[in-house]
Amino acid sequence: MPPLHVDLLILVGVCALTWGLSLVTREYSWVDRIWSIVPVVYVWVFAAALGLRDARLDAMAVLVTLWGARLTFNFARKGGYARGGEDYRWAVLRQRMPGWAFAVFNLFFITIYQNVLLLLIALPAYTAWRHPSPLNALDVLLIVVFLACLVGETVADEQQWRFQQRKKAELEAGREPEARFVQTGLFRYSRHPNYFFEQAQWWVLFLIGCVAAGSLWQWTVLGPLLLTLLFVGSTRFTEQISLARYPEYAEYRRRVRSPLVPWRG
């Protein structure tokens, strides 16, 4: 069976599983829980189809595995896999939408759209599978850029994690935190540096696929493009919630103008 067909079967199974679990548990973060796992599987399916003998495709699989391991660890330590570890934004949406409308949203956006997106961002591996060729200097450069973005996202998430832990300790001690949201480190230069590095990694993976094909004109650009659009909408929604919770967030937005690209404070 061609590897793309295998991945499509996995996609159907994952959609059915995450949707069914959301109905049974009334928690709607099941796609979030497999977000860092299924793209890794998708890419390794393509690498295995060439017998793990294509250096470029093997490198792509390793890079995505590193991405998945880091994201899985960060999601787990925040309680994402624990019972009740639902993304707070879904709870906000449920309050704003009629029950039937959220049920439709859960099926078509949370379950189907997001799972299809997770396959699409992995499909530069399909391009590399169709165009096997030796690894070259441009591949190596892109691999280095991917790893740099991985480090950047790791640093941003660690800074956010440490801030939240300090804030939690201060609140438990009965003290008012100096700041109610992170504004230091990379967050002095971007309001969401972790979002930027996350997207950048998938754009780099797309470019590695383009190197294999010898052309930038690849339909697999849909993956990183739709991911970027998802993050644009998610960033706006997240910031609306932050503004409602923290009036001082408006001043932070004026001071740090860049929502994504780490540029300047």
XYZ file of N, CA, C and O in Angstrom, residues 114-193:
320
model
N -8.606 20.063 12.190
C -7.289 20.045 12.831
C -6.537 18.752 12.531
O -5.314 18.771 12.346
N -7.252 17.635 12.468
C -6.563 16.383 12.132
C -6.077 16.376 10.684
O -4.988 15.863 10.397
N -6.869 16.914 9.782
C -6.413 17.031 8.385
C -5.182 17.931 8.311
O -4.219 17.646 7.584
N -5.195 19.004 9.096
C -4.048 19.906 9.125
C -2.786 19.192 9.605
O -1.690 19.398 9.066
N -2.922 18.324 10.599
C -1.763 17.590 11.106
C -1.168 16.669 10.039
O 0.049 16.432 10.021
N -2.018 16.158 9.153
C -1.488 15.385 8.033
C -0.831 16.305 7.009
O 0.265 16.021 6.514
N -1.478 17.418 6.718
C -0.950 18.329 5.693
C 0.436 18.859 6.048
O 1.304 18.966 5.172
N 0.674 19.197 7.321
C 1.986 19.750 7.668
C 3.081 18.695 7.556
O 4.270 19.038 7.436
N 2.686 17.415 7.577
C 3.673 16.339 7.450
C 3.955 15.965 6.000
O 4.895 15.197 5.731
N 3.191 16.493 5.051
C 3.281 16.029 3.667
C 4.490 16.516 2.867
O 4.707 16.007 1.752
N 5.309 17.449 3.347
C 6.598 17.616 2.672
C 7.381 16.300 2.617
O 8.190 16.099 1.716
N 7.103 15.404 3.567
C 7.725 14.070 3.509
C 7.229 13.298 2.289
O 7.973 12.489 1.718
N 5.992 13.542 1.874
C 5.458 12.919 0.660
C 6.230 13.429 -0.562
O 6.577 12.639 -1.461
N 6.516 14.741 -0.577
C 7.309 15.303 -1.673
C 8.686 14.658 -1.721
O 9.173 14.284 -2.795
N 9.328 14.518 -0.563
C 10.657 13.903 -0.515
C 10.593 12.435 -0.926
O 11.515 11.917 -1.570
N 9.511 11.758 -0.557
C 9.339 10.352 -0.941
C 9.230 10.198 -2.452
O 9.763 9.245 -3.030
N 8.546 11.152 -3.087
C 8.363 11.098 -4.541
C 9.625 11.501 -5.293
O 9.765 11.184 -6.479
N 10.535 12.221 -4.646
C 11.737 12.729 -5.324
C 12.984 12.365 -4.525
O 13.704 13.257 -4.044
N 13.278 11.087 -4.364
C 14.487 10.714 -3.607
C 15.751 11.181 -4.321
O 15.879 11.027 -5.542
N 16.645 11.780 -3.583
C 17.914 12.263 -4.142
C 18.871 12.495 -2.982
O 18.450 12.596 -1.826
N 20.166 12.594 -3.264
C 21.144 12.753 -2.174
C 20.942 14.066 -1.399
O 20.524 15.081 -1.952
N 21.253 14.022 -0.117
C 21.241 15.206 0.729
C 22.284 16.186 0.206
O 23.366 15.782 -0.225
N 21.968 17.493 0.207
C 22.934 18.472 -0.274
C 23.127 19.600 0.745
O 22.542 19.589 1.834
N 23.943 20.586 0.375
C 24.305 21.667 1.304
C 23.087 22.477 1.728
O 23.005 22.929 2.887
N 22.122 22.679 0.820
C 20.921 23.443 1.172
C 20.088 22.687 2.205
O 19.517 23.296 3.124
N 20.025 21.366 2.064
C 19.345 20.552 3.077
C 19.982 20.766 4.447
O 19.290 20.947 5.451
N 21.301 20.713 4.481
C 22.024 20.857 5.748
C 21.735 22.223 6.372
O 21.499 22.333 7.585
N 21.740 23.271 5.543
C 21.432 24.612 6.040
C 20.030 24.656 6.644
O 19.819 25.207 7.742
N 19.065 24.078 5.952
C 17.686 24.078 6.443
C 17.541 23.247 7.715
O 16.771 23.606 8.614
N 18.283 22.168 7.802
C 18.265 21.358 9.030
C 18.773 22.184 10.212
O 18.206 22.152 11.306
N 19.831 22.946 9.984
C 20.376 23.809 11.040
C 19.350 24.867 11.447
O 19.160 25.146 12.643
N 18.658 25.451 10.455
C 17.634 26.454 10.757
C 16.501 25.829 11.562
O 15.993 26.416 12.522
N 16.076 24.622 11.168
C 15.026 23.924 11.910
C 15.441 23.732 13.366
O 14.654 23.998 14.296
N 16.671 23.264 13.578
C 17.152 23.027 14.940
C 17.235 24.327 15.731
O 16.938 24.349 16.937
N 17.613 25.418 15.059
C 17.659 26.721 15.733
C 16.257 27.145 16.176
O 16.074 27.677 17.289
N 15.267 26.919 15.326
C 13.876 27.235 15.684
C 13.396 26.340 16.821
O 12.655 26.785 17.704
N 13.822 25.085 16.811
C 13.468 24.162 17.891
C 14.030 24.661 19.216
O 13.341 24.652 20.253
N 15.272 25.131 19.203
C 15.888 25.685 20.411
C 15.143 26.942 20.845
O 14.863 27.131 22.035
N 14.797 27.811 19.870
C 14.068 29.034 20.199
C 12.742 28.749 20.874
O 12.386 29.402 21.873
N 12.001 27.756 20.359
C 10.710 27.417 20.966
C 10.905 26.809 22.348
O 10.121 27.072 23.275
N 11.955 26.004 22.500
C 12.249 25.411 23.801
C 12.539 26.494 24.834
O 12.036 26.444 25.968
N 13.342 27.478 24.456
C 13.687 28.576 25.368
C 12.435 29.364 25.746
O 12.200 29.668 26.922
N 11.594 29.694 24.747
C 10.379 30.469 25.014
C 9.439 29.715 25.954
O 8.896 30.290 26.910
N 9.247 28.432 25.695
C 8.365 27.637 26.553
C 8.928 27.505 27.962
O 8.180 27.514 28.944
N 10.254 27.369 28.069
C 10.871 27.255 29.393
C 10.718 28.567 30.167
O 10.433 28.550 31.380
N 10.887 29.693 29.489
C 10.705 30.986 30.148
C 9.263 31.154 30.628
O 9.019 31.629 31.743
N 8.322 30.747 29.795
C 6.916 30.834 30.187
C 6.612 29.892 31.351
O 5.892 30.261 32.294
N 7.143 28.679 31.311
C 6.927 27.694 32.372
C 7.475 28.194 33.718
O 6.802 28.124 34.749
N 8.705 28.709 33.696
C 9.312 29.182 34.944
C 8.535 30.374 35.505
O 8.374 30.484 36.732
N 8.076 31.250 34.627
C 7.267 32.386 35.101
C 5.987 31.880 35.771
O 5.624 32.340 36.864
N 5.297 30.951 35.136
C 4.048 30.440 35.694
C 4.281 29.724 37.031
O 3.441 29.815 37.940
N 5.412 29.027 37.154
C 5.714 28.357 38.417
C 5.977 29.367 39.530
O 5.544 29.189 40.670
N 6.722 30.449 39.198
C 6.965 31.501 40.197
C 5.659 32.187 40.585
O 5.409 32.456 41.770
N 4.826 32.463 39.607
C 3.539 33.107 39.868
C 2.675 32.219 40.764
O 2.051 32.702 41.724
N 2.651 30.932 40.475
C 1.865 30.002 41.277
C 2.364 29.972 42.720
O 1.568 29.987 43.678
N 3.698 29.950 42.898
C 4.268 29.913 44.243
C 3.935 31.184 45.019
O 3.627 31.124 46.222
N 3.981 32.329 44.355
C 3.663 33.592 45.022
C 2.198 33.639 45.444
O 1.867 34.084 46.547
N 1.318 33.170 44.576
C -0.103 33.162 44.904
C -0.394 32.212 46.063
O -1.194 32.527 46.953
N 0.261 31.054 46.056
C 0.057 30.090 47.137
C 0.586 30.624 48.470
O 0.084 30.250 49.540
N 1.593 31.520 48.390
C 2.149 32.119 49.604
C 1.361 33.351 50.042
O 1.722 33.994 51.034
N 0.313 33.680 49.297
C -0.517 34.817 49.646
C 0.040 36.145 49.204
O -0.386 37.199 49.697
N 1.014 36.116 48.266
C 1.607 37.363 47.768
C 1.070 37.672 46.370
O 0.799 36.755 45.586
N 0.952 38.954 46.085
C 0.523 39.378 44.749
C 1.722 39.340 43.812
O 2.758 39.958 44.093
N 1.646 38.609 42.707
C 2.784 38.544 41.773
C 3.105 39.924 41.194
O 2.222 40.754 41.013
N 4.394 40.154 40.919
C 4.810 41.415 40.299
C 4.149 41.587 38.944
O 3.771 42.688 38.559
N 4.071 40.516 38.186
C 3.440 40.541 36.873
C 2.482 39.355 36.774
O 2.725 38.297 37.361
N 1.405 39.519 36.037
C 0.407 38.449 35.939
C 0.552 37.630 34.657
O -0.148 36.643 34.473
N 1.443 38.051 33.767
C 1.753 37.269 32.571
C 3.203 37.553 32.200
O 3.758 38.602 32.541
N 3.829 36.626 31.501
C 5.256 36.726 31.211
C 5.544 37.869 30.235
O 4.869 38.024 29.212
N 6.574 38.668 30.575
C 6.941 39.822 29.742
C 8.451 39.927 29.582
O 8.936 40.912 29.028
N 9.186 38.935 30.078
C 10.640 38.993 30.069
C 11.211 37.980 29.082
O 10.486 37.186 28.490
N 12.545 37.988 28.945
C 13.194 37.065 28.020
C 12.764 37.338 26.590
O 12.682 38.487 26.149
N 12.459 36.278 25.858
C 12.017 36.436 24.472
C 10.691 37.173 24.374
O 10.365 37.744 23.319
N 9.933 37.186 25.460
C 8.632 37.862 25.463
C 8.769 39.377 25.545
O 7.768 40.089 25.491
N 9.993 39.864 25.650
C 10.242 41.307 25.510
C 10.236 41.721 24.039
O 10.094 42.896 23.719
N 10.419 40.761 23.152
C 10.575 41.056 21.726
C 9.411 40.544 20.888
O 9.260 40.927 19.733
N 8.613 39.663 21.465
C 7.436 39.124 20.785
C 6.447 38.695 21.857
O 6.838 38.155 22.890
N 5.168 38.916 21.589
C 4.166 38.508 22.575
C 3.955 36.991 22.568
O 3.476 36.438 23.542
N 4.308 36.354 21.465
C 4.153 34.896 21.353
C 5.335 34.300 20.587
O 5.153 33.734 19.501
N 6.550 34.381 21.131
C 7.712 33.846 20.397
C 7.618 32.343 20.172
O 8.096 31.843 19.151
